[in-house]
PDB file of C-alpha atoms and ligand atoms in Angstrom:
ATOM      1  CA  UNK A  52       8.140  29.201  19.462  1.00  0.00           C
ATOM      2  CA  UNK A  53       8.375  30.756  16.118  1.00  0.00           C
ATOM      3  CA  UNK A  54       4.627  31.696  14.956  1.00  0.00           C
ATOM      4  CA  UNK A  55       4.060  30.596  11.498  1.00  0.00           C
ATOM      5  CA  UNK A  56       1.916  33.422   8.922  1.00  0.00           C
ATOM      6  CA  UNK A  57      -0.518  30.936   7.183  1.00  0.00           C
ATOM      7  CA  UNK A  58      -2.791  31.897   4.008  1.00  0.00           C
ATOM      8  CA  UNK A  59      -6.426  32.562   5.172  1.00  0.00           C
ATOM      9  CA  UNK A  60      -8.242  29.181   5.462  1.00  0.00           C
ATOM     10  CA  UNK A  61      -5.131  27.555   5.122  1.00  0.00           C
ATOM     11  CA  UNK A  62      -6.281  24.153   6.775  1.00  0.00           C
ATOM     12  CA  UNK A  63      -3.307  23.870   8.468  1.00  0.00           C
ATOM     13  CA  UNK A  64      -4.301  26.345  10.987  1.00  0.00           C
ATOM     14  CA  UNK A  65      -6.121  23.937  12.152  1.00  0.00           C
ATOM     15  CA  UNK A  66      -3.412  21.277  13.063  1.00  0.00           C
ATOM     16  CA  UNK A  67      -1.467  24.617  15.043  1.00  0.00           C
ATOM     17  CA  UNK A  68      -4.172  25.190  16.824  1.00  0.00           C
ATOM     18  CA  UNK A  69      -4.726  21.874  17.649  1.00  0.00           C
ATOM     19  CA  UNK A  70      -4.059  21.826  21.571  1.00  0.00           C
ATOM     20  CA  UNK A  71      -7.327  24.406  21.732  1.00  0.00           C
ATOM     21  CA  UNK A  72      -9.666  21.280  20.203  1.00  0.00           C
ATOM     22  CA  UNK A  73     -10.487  20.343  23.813  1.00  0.00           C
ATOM     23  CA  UNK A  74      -9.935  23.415  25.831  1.00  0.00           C
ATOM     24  CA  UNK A  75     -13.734  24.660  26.504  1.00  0.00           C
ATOM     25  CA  UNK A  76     -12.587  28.389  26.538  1.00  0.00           C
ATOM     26  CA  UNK A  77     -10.359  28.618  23.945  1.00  0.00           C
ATOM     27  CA  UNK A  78      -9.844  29.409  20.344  1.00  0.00           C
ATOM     28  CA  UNK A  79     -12.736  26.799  18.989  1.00  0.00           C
ATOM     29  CA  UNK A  80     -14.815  27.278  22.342  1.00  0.00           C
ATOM     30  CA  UNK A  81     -17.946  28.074  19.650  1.00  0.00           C
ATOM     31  CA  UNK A  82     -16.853  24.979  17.967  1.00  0.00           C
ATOM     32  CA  UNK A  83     -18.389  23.461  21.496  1.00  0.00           C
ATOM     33  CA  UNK A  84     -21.539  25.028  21.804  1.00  0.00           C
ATOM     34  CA  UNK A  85     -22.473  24.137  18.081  1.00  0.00           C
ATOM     35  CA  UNK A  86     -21.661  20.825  18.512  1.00  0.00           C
ATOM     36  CA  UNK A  87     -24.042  20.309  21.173  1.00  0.00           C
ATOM     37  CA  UNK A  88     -26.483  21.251  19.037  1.00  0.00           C
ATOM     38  CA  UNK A  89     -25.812  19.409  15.817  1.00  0.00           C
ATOM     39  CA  UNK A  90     -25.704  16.472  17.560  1.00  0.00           C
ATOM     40  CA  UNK A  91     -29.289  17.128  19.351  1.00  0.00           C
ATOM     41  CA  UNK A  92     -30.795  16.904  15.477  1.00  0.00           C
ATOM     42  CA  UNK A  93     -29.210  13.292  16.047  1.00  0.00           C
ATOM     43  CA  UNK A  94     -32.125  10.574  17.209  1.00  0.00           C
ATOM     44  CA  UNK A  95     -31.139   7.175  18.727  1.00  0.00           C
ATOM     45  CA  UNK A  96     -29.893   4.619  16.047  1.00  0.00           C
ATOM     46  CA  UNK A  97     -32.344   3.047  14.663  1.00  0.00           C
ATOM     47  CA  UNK A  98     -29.978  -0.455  14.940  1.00  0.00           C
ATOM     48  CA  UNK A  99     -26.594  -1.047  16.604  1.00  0.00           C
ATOM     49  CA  UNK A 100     -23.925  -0.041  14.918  1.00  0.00           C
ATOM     50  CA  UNK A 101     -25.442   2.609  12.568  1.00  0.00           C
ATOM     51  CA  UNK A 102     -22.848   4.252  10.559  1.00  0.00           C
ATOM     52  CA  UNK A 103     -22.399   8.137  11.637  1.00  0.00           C
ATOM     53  CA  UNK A 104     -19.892   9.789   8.589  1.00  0.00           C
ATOM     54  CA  UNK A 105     -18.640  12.960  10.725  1.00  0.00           C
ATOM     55  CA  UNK A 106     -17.016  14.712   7.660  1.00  0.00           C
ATOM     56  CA  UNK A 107     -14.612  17.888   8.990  1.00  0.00           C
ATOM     57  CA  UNK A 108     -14.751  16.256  12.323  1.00  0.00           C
ATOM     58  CA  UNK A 109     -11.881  18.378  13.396  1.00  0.00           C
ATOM     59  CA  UNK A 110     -10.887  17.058  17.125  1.00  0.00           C
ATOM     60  CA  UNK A 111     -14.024  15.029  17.552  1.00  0.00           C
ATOM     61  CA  UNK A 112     -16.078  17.876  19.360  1.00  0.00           C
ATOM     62  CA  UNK A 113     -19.538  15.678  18.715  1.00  0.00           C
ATOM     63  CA  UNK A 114     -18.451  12.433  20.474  1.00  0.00           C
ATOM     64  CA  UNK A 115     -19.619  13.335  24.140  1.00  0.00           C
ATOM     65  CA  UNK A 116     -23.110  14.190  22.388  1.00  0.00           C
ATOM     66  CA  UNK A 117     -23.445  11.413  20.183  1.00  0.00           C
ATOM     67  CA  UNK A 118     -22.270   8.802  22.840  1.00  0.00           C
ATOM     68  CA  UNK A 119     -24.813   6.384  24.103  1.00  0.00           C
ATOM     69  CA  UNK A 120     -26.599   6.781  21.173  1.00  0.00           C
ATOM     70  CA  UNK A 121     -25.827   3.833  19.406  1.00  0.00           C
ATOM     71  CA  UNK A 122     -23.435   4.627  16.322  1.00  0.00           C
ATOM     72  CA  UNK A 123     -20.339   3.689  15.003  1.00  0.00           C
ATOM     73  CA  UNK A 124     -19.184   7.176  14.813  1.00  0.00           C
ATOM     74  CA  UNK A 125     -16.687   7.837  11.648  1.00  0.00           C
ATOM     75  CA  UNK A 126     -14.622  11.320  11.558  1.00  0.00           C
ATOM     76  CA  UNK A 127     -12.725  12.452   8.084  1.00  0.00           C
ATOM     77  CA  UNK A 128     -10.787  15.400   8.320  1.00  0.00           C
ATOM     78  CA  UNK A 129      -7.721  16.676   6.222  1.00  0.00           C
ATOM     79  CA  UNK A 130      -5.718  17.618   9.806  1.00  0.00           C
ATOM     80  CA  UNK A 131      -3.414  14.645  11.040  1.00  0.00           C
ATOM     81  CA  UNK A 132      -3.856  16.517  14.164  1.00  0.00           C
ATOM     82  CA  UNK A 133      -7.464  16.756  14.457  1.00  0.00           C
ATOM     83  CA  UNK A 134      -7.565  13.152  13.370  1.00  0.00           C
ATOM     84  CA  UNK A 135      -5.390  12.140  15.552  1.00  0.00           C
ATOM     85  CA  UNK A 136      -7.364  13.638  18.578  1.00  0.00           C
ATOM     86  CA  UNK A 137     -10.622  12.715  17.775  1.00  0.00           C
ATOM     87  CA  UNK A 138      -9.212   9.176  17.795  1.00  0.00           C
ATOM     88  CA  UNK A 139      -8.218  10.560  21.791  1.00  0.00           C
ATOM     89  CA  UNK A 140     -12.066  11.189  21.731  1.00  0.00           C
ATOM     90  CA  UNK A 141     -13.486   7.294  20.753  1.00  0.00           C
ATOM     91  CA  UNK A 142     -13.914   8.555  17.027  1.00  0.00           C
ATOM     92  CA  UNK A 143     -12.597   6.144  13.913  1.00  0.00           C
ATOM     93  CA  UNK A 144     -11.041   8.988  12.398  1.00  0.00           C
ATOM     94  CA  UNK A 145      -9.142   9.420   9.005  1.00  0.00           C
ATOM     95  CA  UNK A 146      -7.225  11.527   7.639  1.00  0.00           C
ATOM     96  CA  UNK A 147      -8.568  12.486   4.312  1.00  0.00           C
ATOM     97  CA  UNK A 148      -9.709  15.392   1.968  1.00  0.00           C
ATOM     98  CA  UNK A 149     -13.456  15.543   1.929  1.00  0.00           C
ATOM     99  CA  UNK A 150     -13.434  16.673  -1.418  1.00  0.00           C
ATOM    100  CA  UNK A 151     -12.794  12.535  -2.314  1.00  0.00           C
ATOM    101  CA  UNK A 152     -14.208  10.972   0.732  1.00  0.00           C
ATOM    102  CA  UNK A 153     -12.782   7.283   1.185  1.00  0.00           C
ATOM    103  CA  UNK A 154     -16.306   5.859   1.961  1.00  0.00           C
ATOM    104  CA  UNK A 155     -17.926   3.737  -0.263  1.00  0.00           C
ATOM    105  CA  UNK A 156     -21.353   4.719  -1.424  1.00  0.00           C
ATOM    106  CA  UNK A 157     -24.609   4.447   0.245  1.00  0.00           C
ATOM    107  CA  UNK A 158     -23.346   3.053   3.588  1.00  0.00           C
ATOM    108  CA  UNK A 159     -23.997   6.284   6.037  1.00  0.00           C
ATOM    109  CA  UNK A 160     -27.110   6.083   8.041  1.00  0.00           C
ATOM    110  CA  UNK A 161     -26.207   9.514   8.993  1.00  0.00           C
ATOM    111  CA  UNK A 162     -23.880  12.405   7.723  1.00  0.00           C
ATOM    112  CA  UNK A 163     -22.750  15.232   9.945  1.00  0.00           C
ATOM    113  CA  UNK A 164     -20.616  17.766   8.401  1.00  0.00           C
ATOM    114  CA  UNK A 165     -20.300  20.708  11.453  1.00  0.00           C
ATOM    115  CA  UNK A 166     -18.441  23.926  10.529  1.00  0.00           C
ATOM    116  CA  UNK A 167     -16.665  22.672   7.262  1.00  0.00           C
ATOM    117  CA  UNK A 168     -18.927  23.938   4.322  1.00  0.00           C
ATOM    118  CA  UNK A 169     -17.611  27.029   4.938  1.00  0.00           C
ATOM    119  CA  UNK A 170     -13.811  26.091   4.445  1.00  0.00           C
ATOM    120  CA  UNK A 171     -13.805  24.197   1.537  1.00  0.00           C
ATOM    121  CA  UNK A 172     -12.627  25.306  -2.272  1.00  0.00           C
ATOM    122  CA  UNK A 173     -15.209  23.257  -4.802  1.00  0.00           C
ATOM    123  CA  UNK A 174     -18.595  23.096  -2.141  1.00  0.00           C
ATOM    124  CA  UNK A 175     -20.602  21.567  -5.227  1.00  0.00           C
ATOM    125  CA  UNK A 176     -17.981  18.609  -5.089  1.00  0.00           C
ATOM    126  CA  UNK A 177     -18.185  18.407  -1.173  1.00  0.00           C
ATOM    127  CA  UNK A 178     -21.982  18.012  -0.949  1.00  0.00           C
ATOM    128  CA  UNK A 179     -21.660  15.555  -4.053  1.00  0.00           C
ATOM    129  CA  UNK A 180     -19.649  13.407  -1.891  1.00  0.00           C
ATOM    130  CA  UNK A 181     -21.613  13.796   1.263  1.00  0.00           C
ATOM    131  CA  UNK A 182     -25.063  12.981  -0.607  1.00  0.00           C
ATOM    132  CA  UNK A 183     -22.876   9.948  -2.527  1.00  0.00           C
ATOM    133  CA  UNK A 184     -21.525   8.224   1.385  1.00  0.00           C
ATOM    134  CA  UNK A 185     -25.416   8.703   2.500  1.00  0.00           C
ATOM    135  CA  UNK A 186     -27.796   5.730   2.190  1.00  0.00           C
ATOM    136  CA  UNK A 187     -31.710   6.238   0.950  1.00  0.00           C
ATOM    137  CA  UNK A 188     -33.665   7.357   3.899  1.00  0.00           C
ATOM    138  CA  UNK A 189     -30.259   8.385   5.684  1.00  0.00           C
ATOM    139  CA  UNK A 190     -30.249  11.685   7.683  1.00  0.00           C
ATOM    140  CA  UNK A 191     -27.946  15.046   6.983  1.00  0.00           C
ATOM    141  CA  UNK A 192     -27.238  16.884   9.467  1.00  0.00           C
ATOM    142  CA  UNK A 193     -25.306  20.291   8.791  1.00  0.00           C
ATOM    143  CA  UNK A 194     -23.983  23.495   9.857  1.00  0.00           C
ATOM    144  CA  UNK A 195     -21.985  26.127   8.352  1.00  0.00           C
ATOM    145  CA  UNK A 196     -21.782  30.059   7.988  1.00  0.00           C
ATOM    146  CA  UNK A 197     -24.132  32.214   5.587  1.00  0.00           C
ATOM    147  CA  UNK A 198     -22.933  34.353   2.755  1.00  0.00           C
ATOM    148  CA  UNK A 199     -23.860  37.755   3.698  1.00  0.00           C
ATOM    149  CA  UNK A 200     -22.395  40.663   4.698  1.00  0.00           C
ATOM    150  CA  UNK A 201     -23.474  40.387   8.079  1.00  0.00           C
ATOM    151  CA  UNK A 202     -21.752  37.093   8.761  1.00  0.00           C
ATOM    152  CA  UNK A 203     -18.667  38.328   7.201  1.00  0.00           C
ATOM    153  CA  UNK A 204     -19.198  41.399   9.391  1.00  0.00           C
ATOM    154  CA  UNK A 205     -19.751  39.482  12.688  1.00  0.00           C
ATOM    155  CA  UNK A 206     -17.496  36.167  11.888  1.00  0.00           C
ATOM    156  CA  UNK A 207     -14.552  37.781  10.312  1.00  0.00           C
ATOM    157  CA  UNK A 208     -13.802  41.240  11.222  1.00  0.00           C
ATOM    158  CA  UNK A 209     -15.324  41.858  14.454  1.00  0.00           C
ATOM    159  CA  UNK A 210     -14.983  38.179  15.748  1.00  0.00           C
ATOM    160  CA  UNK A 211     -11.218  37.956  14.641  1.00  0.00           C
ATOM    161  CA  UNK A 212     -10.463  41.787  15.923  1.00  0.00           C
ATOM    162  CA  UNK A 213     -12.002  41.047  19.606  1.00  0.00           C
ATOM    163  CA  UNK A 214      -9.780  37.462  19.151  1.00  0.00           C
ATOM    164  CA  UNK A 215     -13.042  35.456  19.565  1.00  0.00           C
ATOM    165  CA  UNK A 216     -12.076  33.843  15.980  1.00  0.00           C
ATOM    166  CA  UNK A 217      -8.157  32.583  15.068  1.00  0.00           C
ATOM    167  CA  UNK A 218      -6.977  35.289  12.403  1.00  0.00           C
ATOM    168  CA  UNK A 219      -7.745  33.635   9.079  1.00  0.00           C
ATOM    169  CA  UNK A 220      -9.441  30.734  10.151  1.00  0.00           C
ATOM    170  CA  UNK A 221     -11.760  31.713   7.386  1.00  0.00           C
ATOM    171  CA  UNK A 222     -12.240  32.709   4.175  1.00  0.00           C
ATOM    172  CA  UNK A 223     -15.331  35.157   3.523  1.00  0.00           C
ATOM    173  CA  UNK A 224     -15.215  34.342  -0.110  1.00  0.00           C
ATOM    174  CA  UNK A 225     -16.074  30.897   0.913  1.00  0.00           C
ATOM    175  CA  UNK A 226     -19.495  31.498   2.799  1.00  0.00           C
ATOM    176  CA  UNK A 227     -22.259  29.314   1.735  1.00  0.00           C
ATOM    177  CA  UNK A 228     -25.448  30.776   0.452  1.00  0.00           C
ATOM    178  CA  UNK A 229     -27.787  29.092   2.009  1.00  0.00           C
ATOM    179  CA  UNK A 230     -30.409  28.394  -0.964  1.00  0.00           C
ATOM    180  CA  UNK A 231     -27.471  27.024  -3.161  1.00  0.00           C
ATOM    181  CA  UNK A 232     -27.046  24.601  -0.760  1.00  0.00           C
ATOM    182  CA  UNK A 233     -30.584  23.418  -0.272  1.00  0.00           C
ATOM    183  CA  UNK A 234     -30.493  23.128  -4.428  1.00  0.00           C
ATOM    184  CA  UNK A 235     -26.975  21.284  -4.334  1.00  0.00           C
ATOM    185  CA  UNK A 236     -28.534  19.074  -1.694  1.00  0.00           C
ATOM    186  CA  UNK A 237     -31.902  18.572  -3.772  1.00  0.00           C
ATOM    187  CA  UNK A 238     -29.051  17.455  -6.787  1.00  0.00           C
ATOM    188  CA  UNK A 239     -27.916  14.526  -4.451  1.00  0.00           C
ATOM    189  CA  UNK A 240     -31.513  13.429  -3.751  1.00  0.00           C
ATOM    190  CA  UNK A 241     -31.899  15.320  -0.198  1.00  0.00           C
ATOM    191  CA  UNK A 242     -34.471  17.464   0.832  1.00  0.00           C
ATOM    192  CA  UNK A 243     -32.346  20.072   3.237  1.00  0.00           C
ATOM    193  CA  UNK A 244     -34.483  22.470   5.451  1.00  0.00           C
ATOM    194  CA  UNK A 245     -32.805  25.005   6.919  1.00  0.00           C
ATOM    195  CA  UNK A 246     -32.702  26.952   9.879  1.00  0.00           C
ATOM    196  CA  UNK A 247     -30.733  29.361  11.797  1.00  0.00           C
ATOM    197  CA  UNK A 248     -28.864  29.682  14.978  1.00  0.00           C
ATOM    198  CA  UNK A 249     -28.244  32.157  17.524  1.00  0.00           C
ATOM    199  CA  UNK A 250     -26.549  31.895  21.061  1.00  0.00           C
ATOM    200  CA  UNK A 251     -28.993  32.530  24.288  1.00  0.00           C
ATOM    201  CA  UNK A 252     -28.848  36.300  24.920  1.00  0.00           C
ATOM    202  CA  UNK A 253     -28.493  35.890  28.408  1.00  0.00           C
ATOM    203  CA  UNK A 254     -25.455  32.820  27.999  1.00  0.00           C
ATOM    204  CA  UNK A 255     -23.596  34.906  25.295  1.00  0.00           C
ATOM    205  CA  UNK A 256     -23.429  38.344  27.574  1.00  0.00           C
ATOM    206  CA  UNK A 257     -22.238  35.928  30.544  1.00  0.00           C
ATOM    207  CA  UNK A 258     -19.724  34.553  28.142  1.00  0.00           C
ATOM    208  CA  UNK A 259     -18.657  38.017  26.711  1.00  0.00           C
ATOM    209  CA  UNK A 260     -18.263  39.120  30.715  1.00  0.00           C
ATOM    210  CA  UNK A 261     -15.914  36.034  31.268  1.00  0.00           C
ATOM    211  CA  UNK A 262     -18.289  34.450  33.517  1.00  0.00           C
ATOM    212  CA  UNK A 263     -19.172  31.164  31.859  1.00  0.00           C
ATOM    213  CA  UNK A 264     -17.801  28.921  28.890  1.00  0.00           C
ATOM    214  CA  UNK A 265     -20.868  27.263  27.219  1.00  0.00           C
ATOM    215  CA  UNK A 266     -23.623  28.749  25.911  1.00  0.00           C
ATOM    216  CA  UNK A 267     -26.400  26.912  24.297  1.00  0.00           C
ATOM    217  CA  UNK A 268     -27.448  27.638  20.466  1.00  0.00           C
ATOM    218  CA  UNK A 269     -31.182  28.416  19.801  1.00  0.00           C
ATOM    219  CA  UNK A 270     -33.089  27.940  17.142  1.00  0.00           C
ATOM    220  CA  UNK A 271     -34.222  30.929  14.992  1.00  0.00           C
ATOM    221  CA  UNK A 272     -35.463  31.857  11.792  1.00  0.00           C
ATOM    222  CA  UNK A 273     -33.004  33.769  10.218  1.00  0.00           C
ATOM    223  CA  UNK A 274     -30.559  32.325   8.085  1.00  0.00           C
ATOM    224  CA  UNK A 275     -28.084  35.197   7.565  1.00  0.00           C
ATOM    225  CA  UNK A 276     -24.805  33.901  10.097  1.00  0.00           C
ATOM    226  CA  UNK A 277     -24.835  30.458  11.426  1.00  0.00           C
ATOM    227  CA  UNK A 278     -27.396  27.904  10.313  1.00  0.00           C
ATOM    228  CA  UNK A 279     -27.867  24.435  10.206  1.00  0.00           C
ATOM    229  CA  UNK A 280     -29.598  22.377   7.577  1.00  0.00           C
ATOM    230  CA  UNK A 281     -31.649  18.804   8.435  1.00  0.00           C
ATOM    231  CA  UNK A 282     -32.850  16.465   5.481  1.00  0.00           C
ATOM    232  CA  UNK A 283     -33.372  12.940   4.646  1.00  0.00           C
ATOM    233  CA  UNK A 284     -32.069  11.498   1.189  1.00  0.00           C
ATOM    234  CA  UNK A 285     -34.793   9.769  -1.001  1.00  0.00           C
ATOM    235  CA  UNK A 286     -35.238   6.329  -1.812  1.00  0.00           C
ATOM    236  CA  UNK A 287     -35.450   4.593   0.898  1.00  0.00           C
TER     237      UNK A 287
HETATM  238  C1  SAM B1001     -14.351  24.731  11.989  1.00  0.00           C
HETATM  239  S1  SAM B1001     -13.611  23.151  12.074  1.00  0.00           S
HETATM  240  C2  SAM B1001     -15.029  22.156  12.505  1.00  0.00           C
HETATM  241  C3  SAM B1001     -14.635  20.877  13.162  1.00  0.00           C
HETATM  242  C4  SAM B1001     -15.789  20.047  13.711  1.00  0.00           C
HETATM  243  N1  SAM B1001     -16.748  19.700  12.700  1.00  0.00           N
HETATM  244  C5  SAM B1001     -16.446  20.797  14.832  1.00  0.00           C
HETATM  245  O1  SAM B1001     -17.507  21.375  14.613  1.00  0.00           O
HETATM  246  O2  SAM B1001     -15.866  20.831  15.914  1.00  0.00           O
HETATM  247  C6  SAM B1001     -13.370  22.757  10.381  1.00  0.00           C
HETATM  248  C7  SAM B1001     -12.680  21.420  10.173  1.00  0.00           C
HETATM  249  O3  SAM B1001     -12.751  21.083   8.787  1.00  0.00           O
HETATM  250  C8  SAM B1001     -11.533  20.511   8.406  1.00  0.00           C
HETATM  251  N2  SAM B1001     -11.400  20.657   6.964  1.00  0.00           N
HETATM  252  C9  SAM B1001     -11.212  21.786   6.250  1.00  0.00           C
HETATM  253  N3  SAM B1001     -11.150  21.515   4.942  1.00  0.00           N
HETATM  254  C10 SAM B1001     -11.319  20.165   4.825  1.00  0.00           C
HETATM  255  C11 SAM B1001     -11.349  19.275   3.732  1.00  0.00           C
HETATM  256  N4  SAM B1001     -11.224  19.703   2.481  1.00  0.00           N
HETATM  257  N5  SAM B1001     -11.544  17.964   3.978  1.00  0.00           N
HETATM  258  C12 SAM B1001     -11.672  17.506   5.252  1.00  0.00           C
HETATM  259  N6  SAM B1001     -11.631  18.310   6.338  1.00  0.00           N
HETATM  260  C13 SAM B1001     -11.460  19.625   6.121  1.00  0.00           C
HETATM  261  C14 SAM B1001     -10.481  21.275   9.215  1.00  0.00           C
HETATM  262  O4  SAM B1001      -9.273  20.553   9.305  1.00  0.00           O
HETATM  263  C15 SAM B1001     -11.206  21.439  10.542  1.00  0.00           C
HETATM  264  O5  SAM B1001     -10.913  20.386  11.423  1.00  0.00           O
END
């Protein structure tokens, strides 16, 4: 099959890749492990039948973690394919742009939005949207890659020369600082706290050797490559 040269972050990588969604070691194995644990920042539904907005929910990666806890989960992604497969995976998902999500206002108890910041062309627009979907007191759950030179470093040259990342799955340009987005979140009425992530020393050399697939992300202070965000929209 002929391999087709796509623009860097052209989302349609995404849809050629798409037999990798489920496959735990390969091209989005990452995608796994930080799934797990955006979907640990997830409590129990407070009701049955909470509404759980996955925005960017690619192939559904969050499902297995969020199951049993209670939510109608909700994917939106701009890939047919990764639409398509999440639906595979017990998610309602749609195809859209989340630029103009088609959710009406105030209705998410929660928002998760995994790995997307990070890919999309007008981020002020994005989070708009995201803070718009969420009701008052609703949660925000987010991860995404950092704007530095070290993330660039790590998640774009060295990951895509040692083929741990697809080639031009991403766009540097489009890193997300991490204080404009606690400010862009404070715009839509949500108090983000960030944090950042690392994988387990001892998981990630196992990993590197070949000798396991999943590798659980810790907690740590620095913000400068992967981080996740938590915060609760006012009101309530
Ligand atoms: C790195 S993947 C993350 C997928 C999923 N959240 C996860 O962690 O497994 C990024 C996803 O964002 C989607 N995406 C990129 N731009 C988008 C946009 N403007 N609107 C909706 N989805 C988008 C891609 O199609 C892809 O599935």
């Amino acid at each position: 099959m002929a391999t087709v040269v796509r623009e860097r972050n052209d989302p349609r990588q995404y849809d050629d890749l798409a037999h990798e969604w489920w496959d735990p070691g390969g091209a989005f194995c990452a995608l796994h492990w930080l799934a797990a644990a955006r979907a640990a920042l997830v409590p129990e539904a407070a009701a049955p039948g909470a509404l759980l907005v996955d925005v960017g929910c690619g192939g559904g990666l969050t499902a297995p973690h969020l199951a049993g806890k209670g939510y109608r989960h909700i994917g939106v992604d701009i890939g047919a394919q990764a639409a398509r497969i999440a639906r595979e995976h017990g998610v309602v998902a749609v195809q859209a742009d989340a630029h103009r999500l088609p959710i009406a206002s105030g209705v998410a108890d929660v928002v998760v939005a995994g790995e997307i910041l990070e890919h999309v062309v007008d981020l002020d627009a994005v989070v708009a949207e995201v803070a718009r979907i969420l009701r008052p007191g609703g949660l925000l759950v987010i991860d995404t890659l950092a704007d530095t030179r070290l993330c660039k470093l790590l998640m774009v040259t060295i990951a895509e020369r040692a083929r741990v990342a697809p080639y031009g799955i991403h766009d540097p340009a489009l890193f997300v600082d991490p204080d404009r987005l606690v400010r862009l979140c404070a715009t839509g009425g949500i108090a983000l706290r960030v944090h950042g992530l690392r994988p387990a020393l001892g998981q990630g050399l196992a990993w590197l050797a070949g000798r396991r697939v999943d590798v659980q992300m810790l907690r740590t202070r620095f913000t400068n490559v992967v981080y996740q965000g938590v915060g609760v929209k006012a009101g309530a």
